[in-house]
Amino acid sequence: MTISAHPNLSRPLNVFSREFARNKYEYYRLLREHSPVHKGKLAVLDVYLLSRYDDCAALLKDPRLVRDRSRLSGKTGGSKFPLPLPRTVQLMGDNMLLSDGAEHRRLRGLVHQAFTPRALAKLESRLEALTHELLDALVGKSQVDLIPAYALPIPVAIIGEMLGVSASEMGQFKNGLTVMSSGLSGAGLIKTLLWDMPELLRLIRGLIARKRAASDDDILTGLIHAEEDGQRLSEDELLSMVLLLITAGYETTYNLIANSVVALLTHPAQLAWLQVEPERLSTAIEEVLRFSSPIQGTKPAYATETIMIRGIAIPKGAMVAPLLGAANRDPAVFEQPDDFRIDRTPNKHLGFGQGIHYCLGAPLARLETRVALRNLLERFPELRLAVSPSDLKRQHMPLWERYESLPVLL
């Protein structure tokens, strides 16, 4: 097999391109069929793209591939990033996402203590009240954009409460979430790096200082005081973990809620079935995570030695990225993979990854989405799109599936 076995793949495929973003599911099919191990591009960087389910699942558990790029040199203290980045951005990498081995286990063990069933149970009661407050505000309206009116405020409020953000800080906190969501690309990048990110970090440092002196019952306080083998998170690790919470808990969740609504409203027979049998909601959410997961690819990993995959040698030091969105449509694993079916079981999707980097916040994302969808569909059973599906605009974010807006009729 050659990596240019199809004319559309005769050149390295750049997954950061608008062409790929507009037609990603077609490119996923071409990659799976003609170039399952494809030497492509992440912007200007060379990367090996994996698109078949078995290869992606194996990659996520292969100890020969590491997230922390500095481990390639065998030295400590090196950069985890392939390009020079400001310290404010590098802080985003000093967390579990870009760590491996014993360091990853230490960080995950500390953070896991803050996500106990008791903490999630407390959030569920708050979620019930919050979603009904937001839905009450929609009563009497004929058309709304469901993202700013409903999907987005839910994780904003929940993450804020997890971190103990005060009412007076909420405006600055919301701005920080916007920065984390969309400010690291495009024309606003310079402003983000020079002003918005430092402002957000100042807010987080202030929160940490306040929580150190208090005995509040929130997740940030739990992170500050969590210990494993006598060790606690350092100041920079705390900052990075909060940024990770914001990215994962906010970005993933509001897009999962929005993508779930789109999937159901564009498959009316499945929606009607769910309304008759609401107990299928959990499996419906799992199907959204397979069919149109917000996260279409994970952080790249680096080969610590030459690795052979399907007859192609991936050299030591090369960057490798699993295309989760492609794996989740692999017909070798999923029957009729391009069909959205709320009764799909088993459903071994990779929407939250796999292996040691499996998303720690997956239970929280599922909880928020389940409560949000259940109450939305109960309160507004005639919910439908206000535009044709082809007029829904997706955001151009590499390896994400997310919408700019979601206009609906109530």
Short mmCIF file of C-alpha atoms in Angstrom, two decimals, residues 20-397:
data_model
loop_
_atom_site.label_atom_id
_atom_site.label_comp_id
_atom_site.label_asym_id
_atom_site.label_seq_id
_atom_site.Cartn_x
_atom_site.Cartn_y
_atom_site.Cartn_z
CA PHE A 20 -10.79 18.99 5.42
CA ALA A 21 -13.10 20.64 7.97
CA ARG A 22 -15.89 20.99 5.39
CA ASN A 23 -15.66 17.39 4.19
CA LYS A 24 -14.11 15.52 7.09
CA TYR A 25 -16.41 12.49 7.04
CA GLU A 26 -15.70 11.91 3.35
CA TYR A 27 -11.97 12.27 4.00
CA TYR A 28 -12.27 9.85 6.91
CA ARG A 29 -13.75 7.29 4.51
CA LEU A 30 -11.01 7.86 1.94
CA LEU A 31 -8.31 7.53 4.59
CA ARG A 32 -9.76 4.33 6.05
CA GLU A 33 -10.10 2.74 2.61
CA HIS A 34 -6.98 3.99 0.83
CA SER A 35 -4.46 5.36 3.34
CA PRO A 36 -5.14 4.17 6.90
CA VAL A 37 -1.64 5.27 7.97
CA HIS A 38 -1.29 8.61 6.21
CA LYS A 39 1.64 11.00 6.45
CA GLY A 40 -0.24 14.28 6.61
CA LYS A 41 0.00 17.70 8.20
CA LEU A 42 -1.09 19.41 11.39
CA ALA A 43 -0.78 22.96 10.08
CA VAL A 44 2.98 23.07 9.23
CA LEU A 45 3.93 19.95 11.21
CA ASP A 46 4.32 16.46 9.77
CA VAL A 47 2.06 13.88 11.40
CA TYR A 48 1.03 10.28 10.79
CA LEU A 49 -2.77 10.10 10.78
CA LEU A 50 -4.49 6.86 11.80
CA SER A 51 -8.10 6.37 10.73
CA ARG A 52 -9.09 2.74 11.36
CA TYR A 53 -10.65 1.82 14.68
CA ASP A 54 -8.23 -0.96 15.63
CA ASP A 55 -5.18 1.20 14.91
CA CYS A 56 -6.55 4.19 16.85
CA ALA A 57 -7.53 2.04 19.83
CA ALA A 58 -4.10 0.38 19.85
CA LEU A 59 -2.32 3.74 19.61
CA LEU A 60 -4.18 5.09 22.64
CA LYS A 61 -2.81 2.21 24.73
CA ASP A 62 0.66 1.77 23.19
CA PRO A 63 3.43 2.66 25.72
CA ARG A 64 5.86 3.25 22.83
CA LEU A 65 3.95 6.44 22.06
CA VAL A 66 4.11 9.33 24.52
CA ARG A 67 2.31 12.66 24.83
CA ASP A 68 5.21 14.47 26.52
CA ARG A 69 7.56 15.43 23.68
CA SER A 70 10.38 16.25 26.11
CA ARG A 71 10.73 12.52 26.87
CA LEU A 72 12.15 11.94 23.39
CA SER A 73 15.46 13.52 24.41
CA GLY A 74 15.68 11.57 27.65
CA LYS A 75 16.17 14.85 29.52
CA THR A 76 13.86 16.49 32.04
CA GLY A 77 12.64 20.04 31.81
CA GLY A 78 12.37 20.19 28.04
CA SER A 79 9.43 21.62 26.12
CA LYS A 80 6.36 19.43 25.70
CA PHE A 81 5.46 21.32 22.53
CA PRO A 82 6.85 20.97 18.98
CA LEU A 83 6.97 24.76 18.49
CA PRO A 84 8.06 27.64 20.77
CA LEU A 85 5.06 28.97 22.68
CA PRO A 86 4.52 31.68 25.31
CA ARG A 87 4.59 30.50 28.93
CA THR A 88 0.89 31.32 29.29
CA VAL A 89 0.10 28.77 26.60
CA GLN A 90 2.65 26.21 27.80
CA LEU A 91 0.82 26.11 31.13
CA MET A 92 -2.04 24.46 29.27
CA GLY A 93 0.23 21.48 28.66
CA ASP A 94 1.47 20.94 32.21
CA ASN A 95 -1.38 18.57 33.01
CA MET A 96 -2.47 14.99 32.45
CA LEU A 97 -3.07 15.47 28.73
CA LEU A 98 0.63 15.86 28.00
CA SER A 99 2.10 13.57 30.65
CA ASP A 100 2.89 9.87 30.67
CA GLY A 101 3.84 7.01 32.95
CA ALA A 102 4.40 7.66 36.64
CA GLU A 103 3.87 11.42 36.25
CA HIS A 104 0.51 10.87 34.60
CA ARG A 105 -0.53 8.41 37.31
CA ARG A 106 0.44 10.91 40.02
CA LEU A 107 -1.53 13.76 38.45
CA ARG A 108 -4.54 11.61 37.65
CA GLY A 109 -4.56 10.15 41.16
CA LEU A 110 -4.59 13.62 42.69
CA VAL A 111 -7.26 14.99 40.39
CA HIS A 112 -9.44 11.88 40.62
CA GLN A 113 -9.98 12.58 44.32
CA ALA A 114 -11.91 15.72 43.36
CA PHE A 115 -14.39 13.81 41.15
CA THR A 116 -16.01 11.55 43.70
CA PRO A 117 -19.57 10.20 43.31
CA ARG A 118 -20.54 12.51 46.17
CA ALA A 119 -19.31 15.57 44.26
CA LEU A 120 -21.17 14.52 41.10
CA ALA A 121 -24.35 13.81 43.08
CA LYS A 122 -24.24 17.36 44.43
CA LEU A 123 -23.84 18.71 40.91
CA GLU A 124 -26.83 16.70 39.66
CA SER A 125 -29.25 18.47 41.98
CA ARG A 126 -27.80 21.82 40.91
CA LEU A 127 -28.09 20.80 37.25
CA GLU A 128 -31.78 20.05 37.65
CA ALA A 129 -32.44 23.51 39.06
CA LEU A 130 -30.17 25.27 36.57
CA THR A 131 -31.67 23.67 33.46
CA HIS A 132 -35.20 24.50 34.57
CA GLU A 133 -34.18 28.11 35.27
CA LEU A 134 -32.81 28.40 31.74
CA LEU A 135 -35.84 26.70 30.20
CA ASP A 136 -38.21 28.95 32.17
CA ALA A 137 -36.56 31.91 30.43
CA LEU A 138 -37.43 30.41 27.03
CA VAL A 139 -41.16 30.07 27.70
CA GLY A 140 -43.16 32.33 25.39
CA LYS A 141 -40.40 32.64 22.80
CA SER A 142 -40.92 31.19 19.34
CA GLN A 143 -37.29 30.98 18.18
CA VAL A 144 -33.95 30.99 20.00
CA ASP A 145 -30.32 30.18 19.40
CA LEU A 146 -30.02 27.21 21.71
CA ILE A 147 -26.25 27.50 22.19
CA PRO A 148 -26.09 30.84 24.06
CA ALA A 149 -29.58 30.36 25.52
CA TYR A 150 -29.10 26.87 26.92
CA ALA A 151 -26.18 24.63 25.92
CA LEU A 152 -23.45 27.09 26.83
CA PRO A 153 -24.67 28.52 30.18
CA ILE A 154 -24.94 25.04 31.71
CA PRO A 155 -21.22 24.17 31.79
CA VAL A 156 -20.29 27.81 32.49
CA ALA A 157 -22.31 27.72 35.71
CA ILE A 158 -21.19 24.22 36.67
CA ILE A 159 -17.48 24.87 36.09
CA GLY A 160 -17.81 28.15 37.96
CA GLU A 161 -19.35 26.37 40.94
CA MET A 162 -16.73 23.62 40.79
CA LEU A 163 -14.04 26.29 41.09
CA GLY A 164 -15.89 28.45 43.61
CA VAL A 165 -16.09 31.51 41.35
CA SER A 166 -17.94 34.34 43.10
CA ALA A 167 -20.79 36.30 41.54
CA SER A 168 -18.54 39.36 41.18
CA GLU A 169 -15.94 37.30 39.29
CA MET A 170 -18.38 35.56 36.97
CA GLY A 171 -18.17 38.14 34.17
CA GLN A 172 -14.38 37.89 33.99
CA PHE A 173 -14.64 34.12 34.28
CA LYS A 174 -17.07 33.89 31.34
CA ASN A 175 -14.68 35.99 29.26
CA GLY A 176 -11.91 33.59 30.19
CA LEU A 177 -13.99 30.66 28.98
CA THR A 178 -14.50 32.42 25.66
CA VAL A 179 -10.74 32.87 25.40
CA MET A 180 -10.15 29.18 26.06
CA SER A 181 -12.86 28.25 23.58
CA SER A 182 -11.99 30.33 20.55
CA GLY A 183 -9.26 32.85 21.31
CA LEU A 184 -6.25 30.66 20.52
CA SER A 185 -6.70 30.87 16.77
CA GLY A 186 -7.53 33.41 14.12
CA ALA A 187 -7.18 37.17 14.18
CA GLY A 188 -7.57 37.47 17.96
CA LEU A 189 -4.52 35.34 18.75
CA ILE A 190 -2.15 38.20 19.62
CA LYS A 191 -4.70 39.86 21.93
CA THR A 192 -5.35 36.51 23.54
CA LEU A 193 -1.68 35.82 24.26
CA LEU A 194 -0.77 39.32 25.42
CA TRP A 195 -3.88 40.23 27.39
CA ASP A 196 -6.70 37.71 27.76
CA MET A 197 -4.68 34.67 28.88
CA PRO A 198 -2.66 36.59 31.49
CA GLU A 199 -5.93 38.08 32.78
CA LEU A 200 -7.48 34.63 33.07
CA LEU A 201 -4.40 33.28 34.85
CA ARG A 202 -4.51 36.18 37.32
CA LEU A 203 -8.13 35.31 38.09
CA ILE A 204 -7.26 31.63 38.60
CA ARG A 205 -4.27 32.48 40.82
CA GLY A 206 -6.56 34.65 42.93
CA LEU A 207 -9.06 31.82 43.24
CA ILE A 208 -6.32 29.41 44.31
CA ALA A 209 -4.98 31.84 46.93
CA ARG A 210 -8.46 32.37 48.35
CA LYS A 211 -9.22 28.66 48.47
CA ARG A 212 -5.95 27.88 50.26
CA ALA A 213 -7.08 30.05 53.15
CA ALA A 214 -10.61 28.65 53.27
CA SER A 215 -12.24 25.28 53.82
CA ASP A 216 -14.85 25.44 51.08
CA ASP A 217 -16.53 22.34 49.71
CA ASP A 218 -15.78 22.69 46.00
CA ILE A 219 -13.61 20.83 43.53
CA LEU A 220 -10.85 23.47 43.39
CA THR A 221 -10.44 23.25 47.16
CA GLY A 222 -10.33 19.48 46.77
CA LEU A 223 -7.57 19.78 44.16
CA ILE A 224 -5.55 22.10 46.41
CA HIS A 225 -5.68 19.75 49.37
CA ALA A 226 -5.58 16.42 47.52
CA GLU A 227 -2.56 14.30 48.40
CA GLU A 228 -1.04 11.12 47.05
CA ASP A 229 2.01 9.63 48.76
CA GLY A 230 2.47 12.93 50.58
CA GLN A 231 2.54 14.97 47.36
CA ARG A 232 0.23 17.77 46.31
CA LEU A 233 -0.16 19.64 43.04
CA SER A 234 2.32 22.48 42.54
CA GLU A 235 1.12 26.01 41.79
CA ASP A 236 1.72 25.60 38.05
CA GLU A 237 0.10 22.16 38.08
CA LEU A 238 -2.96 23.63 39.78
CA LEU A 239 -3.14 26.36 37.15
CA SER A 240 -2.84 23.80 34.37
CA MET A 241 -5.47 21.54 35.91
CA VAL A 242 -7.92 24.43 36.16
CA LEU A 243 -7.28 25.25 32.49
CA LEU A 244 -7.86 21.58 31.68
CA LEU A 245 -11.13 21.63 33.63
CA ILE A 246 -12.24 24.68 31.67
CA THR A 247 -11.28 23.16 28.32
CA ALA A 248 -12.75 19.72 28.95
CA GLY A 249 -15.66 20.61 31.19
CA TYR A 250 -16.86 23.61 29.21
CA GLU A 251 -15.84 23.08 25.62
CA THR A 252 -16.69 19.41 25.34
CA THR A 253 -19.94 19.58 27.29
CA TYR A 254 -21.71 22.46 25.59
CA ASN A 255 -20.79 21.07 22.19
CA LEU A 256 -21.98 17.60 23.19
CA ILE A 257 -25.33 19.09 24.23
CA ALA A 258 -25.60 21.03 20.95
CA ASN A 259 -24.48 18.09 18.81
CA SER A 260 -27.02 15.86 20.55
CA VAL A 261 -29.83 18.28 19.74
CA VAL A 262 -28.71 18.50 16.09
CA ALA A 263 -28.45 14.71 15.77
CA LEU A 264 -31.93 14.17 17.18
CA LEU A 265 -33.62 16.99 15.25
CA THR A 266 -32.09 15.81 11.97
CA HIS A 267 -33.24 12.24 12.63
CA PRO A 268 -36.92 12.74 13.51
CA ALA A 269 -37.76 9.04 13.63
CA GLN A 270 -35.07 8.51 16.26
CA LEU A 271 -36.28 11.55 18.20
CA ALA A 272 -39.87 10.29 18.13
CA TRP A 273 -38.70 6.91 19.39
CA LEU A 274 -36.77 8.57 22.23
CA GLN A 275 -39.80 10.62 23.24
CA VAL A 276 -41.87 7.44 23.47
CA GLU A 277 -39.10 5.55 25.28
CA PRO A 278 -37.10 8.17 27.24
CA GLU A 279 -35.19 5.42 29.01
CA ARG A 280 -33.10 5.20 25.82
CA LEU A 281 -31.55 8.60 26.50
CA SER A 282 -28.24 7.24 27.80
CA THR A 283 -27.69 5.04 24.74
CA ALA A 284 -28.72 7.97 22.53
CA ILE A 285 -25.96 10.10 24.08
CA GLU A 286 -23.44 7.32 23.49
CA GLU A 287 -24.51 7.24 19.86
CA VAL A 288 -23.95 11.00 19.57
CA LEU A 289 -20.46 10.46 20.99
CA ARG A 290 -19.86 8.00 18.16
CA PHE A 291 -21.77 9.68 15.33
CA SER A 292 -20.81 13.33 15.86
CA SER A 293 -18.53 13.58 18.87
CA PRO A 294 -17.30 17.12 19.59
CA ILE A 295 -13.75 15.79 19.80
CA GLN A 296 -12.68 14.25 16.49
CA GLY A 297 -9.05 13.61 17.40
CA THR A 298 -6.82 13.48 20.47
CA LYS A 299 -3.58 15.22 21.29
CA PRO A 300 -0.78 13.87 19.08
CA ALA A 301 1.69 11.38 20.50
CA TYR A 302 5.37 10.82 19.69
CA ALA A 303 7.04 7.55 18.76
CA THR A 304 9.85 6.65 21.16
CA GLU A 305 11.12 4.07 18.68
CA THR A 306 10.41 3.03 15.10
CA ILE A 307 6.92 1.51 14.97
CA MET A 308 5.46 -0.55 12.14
CA ILE A 309 1.74 -0.08 11.45
CA ARG A 310 0.19 -1.80 8.41
CA GLY A 311 3.59 -2.13 6.77
CA ILE A 312 4.48 1.54 7.18
CA ALA A 313 7.45 2.49 9.37
CA ILE A 314 6.74 5.39 11.70
CA PRO A 315 10.21 6.65 12.66
CA LYS A 316 11.35 7.47 16.16
CA GLY A 317 10.36 11.02 17.09
CA ALA A 318 7.51 11.20 14.57
CA MET A 319 4.20 12.69 15.61
CA VAL A 320 1.17 10.38 15.41
CA ALA A 321 -2.51 11.36 15.73
CA PRO A 322 -5.56 9.09 15.95
CA LEU A 323 -8.59 10.42 14.08
CA LEU A 324 -11.30 9.39 16.53
CA GLY A 325 -14.06 10.63 14.26
CA ALA A 326 -12.82 8.29 11.53
CA ALA A 327 -12.49 5.36 13.92
CA ASN A 328 -16.05 5.91 15.12
CA ARG A 329 -17.35 5.46 11.56
CA ASP A 330 -15.29 2.33 10.80
CA PRO A 331 -17.60 -0.26 9.16
CA ALA A 332 -15.32 -3.03 10.40
CA VAL A 333 -16.56 -2.27 13.92
CA PHE A 334 -19.90 -0.48 13.55
CA GLU A 335 -22.76 -1.82 11.45
CA GLN A 336 -24.09 0.87 9.09
CA PRO A 337 -21.73 3.42 10.67
CA ASP A 338 -23.18 6.44 8.87
CA ASP A 339 -26.63 5.80 10.38
CA PHE A 340 -27.62 7.46 13.66
CA ARG A 341 -29.31 4.82 15.83
CA ILE A 342 -30.21 5.48 19.45
CA ASP A 343 -30.44 1.75 20.19
CA ARG A 344 -26.89 0.94 19.05
CA THR A 345 -25.45 -1.62 21.44
CA PRO A 346 -22.72 -2.44 22.00
CA ASN A 347 -21.22 0.94 21.19
CA LYS A 348 -17.45 0.87 21.64
CA HIS A 349 -16.94 4.44 20.43
CA LEU A 350 -13.75 6.36 21.13
CA GLY A 351 -15.51 9.65 21.83
CA PHE A 352 -13.75 10.01 25.19
CA GLY A 353 -10.55 8.29 24.12
CA GLN A 354 -9.19 5.11 25.67
CA GLY A 355 -6.35 3.88 27.84
CA ILE A 356 -4.58 5.97 30.46
CA HIS A 357 -5.74 9.20 28.82
CA TYR A 358 -9.42 8.26 28.87
CA CYS A 359 -11.31 11.44 29.72
CA LEU A 360 -11.52 11.80 33.50
CA GLY A 361 -14.49 14.15 33.14
CA ALA A 362 -16.54 11.73 31.02
CA PRO A 363 -19.05 10.97 33.83
CA LEU A 364 -19.63 14.69 34.37
CA ALA A 365 -20.10 15.38 30.64
CA ARG A 366 -22.57 12.51 30.38
CA LEU A 367 -24.44 13.74 33.45
CA GLU A 368 -24.74 17.32 32.21
CA THR A 369 -25.85 16.21 28.75
CA ARG A 370 -28.38 13.71 30.09
CA VAL A 371 -30.04 16.23 32.41
CA ALA A 372 -29.95 18.99 29.77
CA LEU A 373 -31.52 16.84 27.04
CA ARG A 374 -34.12 15.18 29.23
CA ASN A 375 -35.49 18.46 30.57
CA LEU A 376 -35.30 20.23 27.21
CA LEU A 377 -37.30 17.52 25.42
CA GLU A 378 -39.83 17.24 28.24
CA ARG A 379 -40.45 20.99 28.37
CA PHE A 380 -40.43 21.58 24.61
CA PRO A 381 -41.62 18.36 22.90
CA GLU A 382 -42.28 20.20 19.60
CA LEU A 383 -38.68 21.41 19.34
CA ARG A 384 -37.39 21.60 15.75
CA LEU A 385 -34.73 23.34 13.70
CA ALA A 386 -35.47 26.87 12.51
CA VAL A 387 -33.29 26.39 9.41
CA SER A 388 -32.58 23.50 7.09
CA PRO A 389 -29.79 21.20 8.29
CA SER A 390 -27.58 22.32 5.40
CA ASP A 391 -27.79 25.90 6.69
CA LEU A 392 -26.36 25.04 10.10
CA LYS A 393 -22.89 26.57 10.24
CA ARG A 394 -20.04 24.58 11.73
CA GLN A 395 -17.12 26.36 13.34
CA HIS A 396 -13.75 25.94 11.69
CA MET A 397 -11.86 24.32 14.55
#
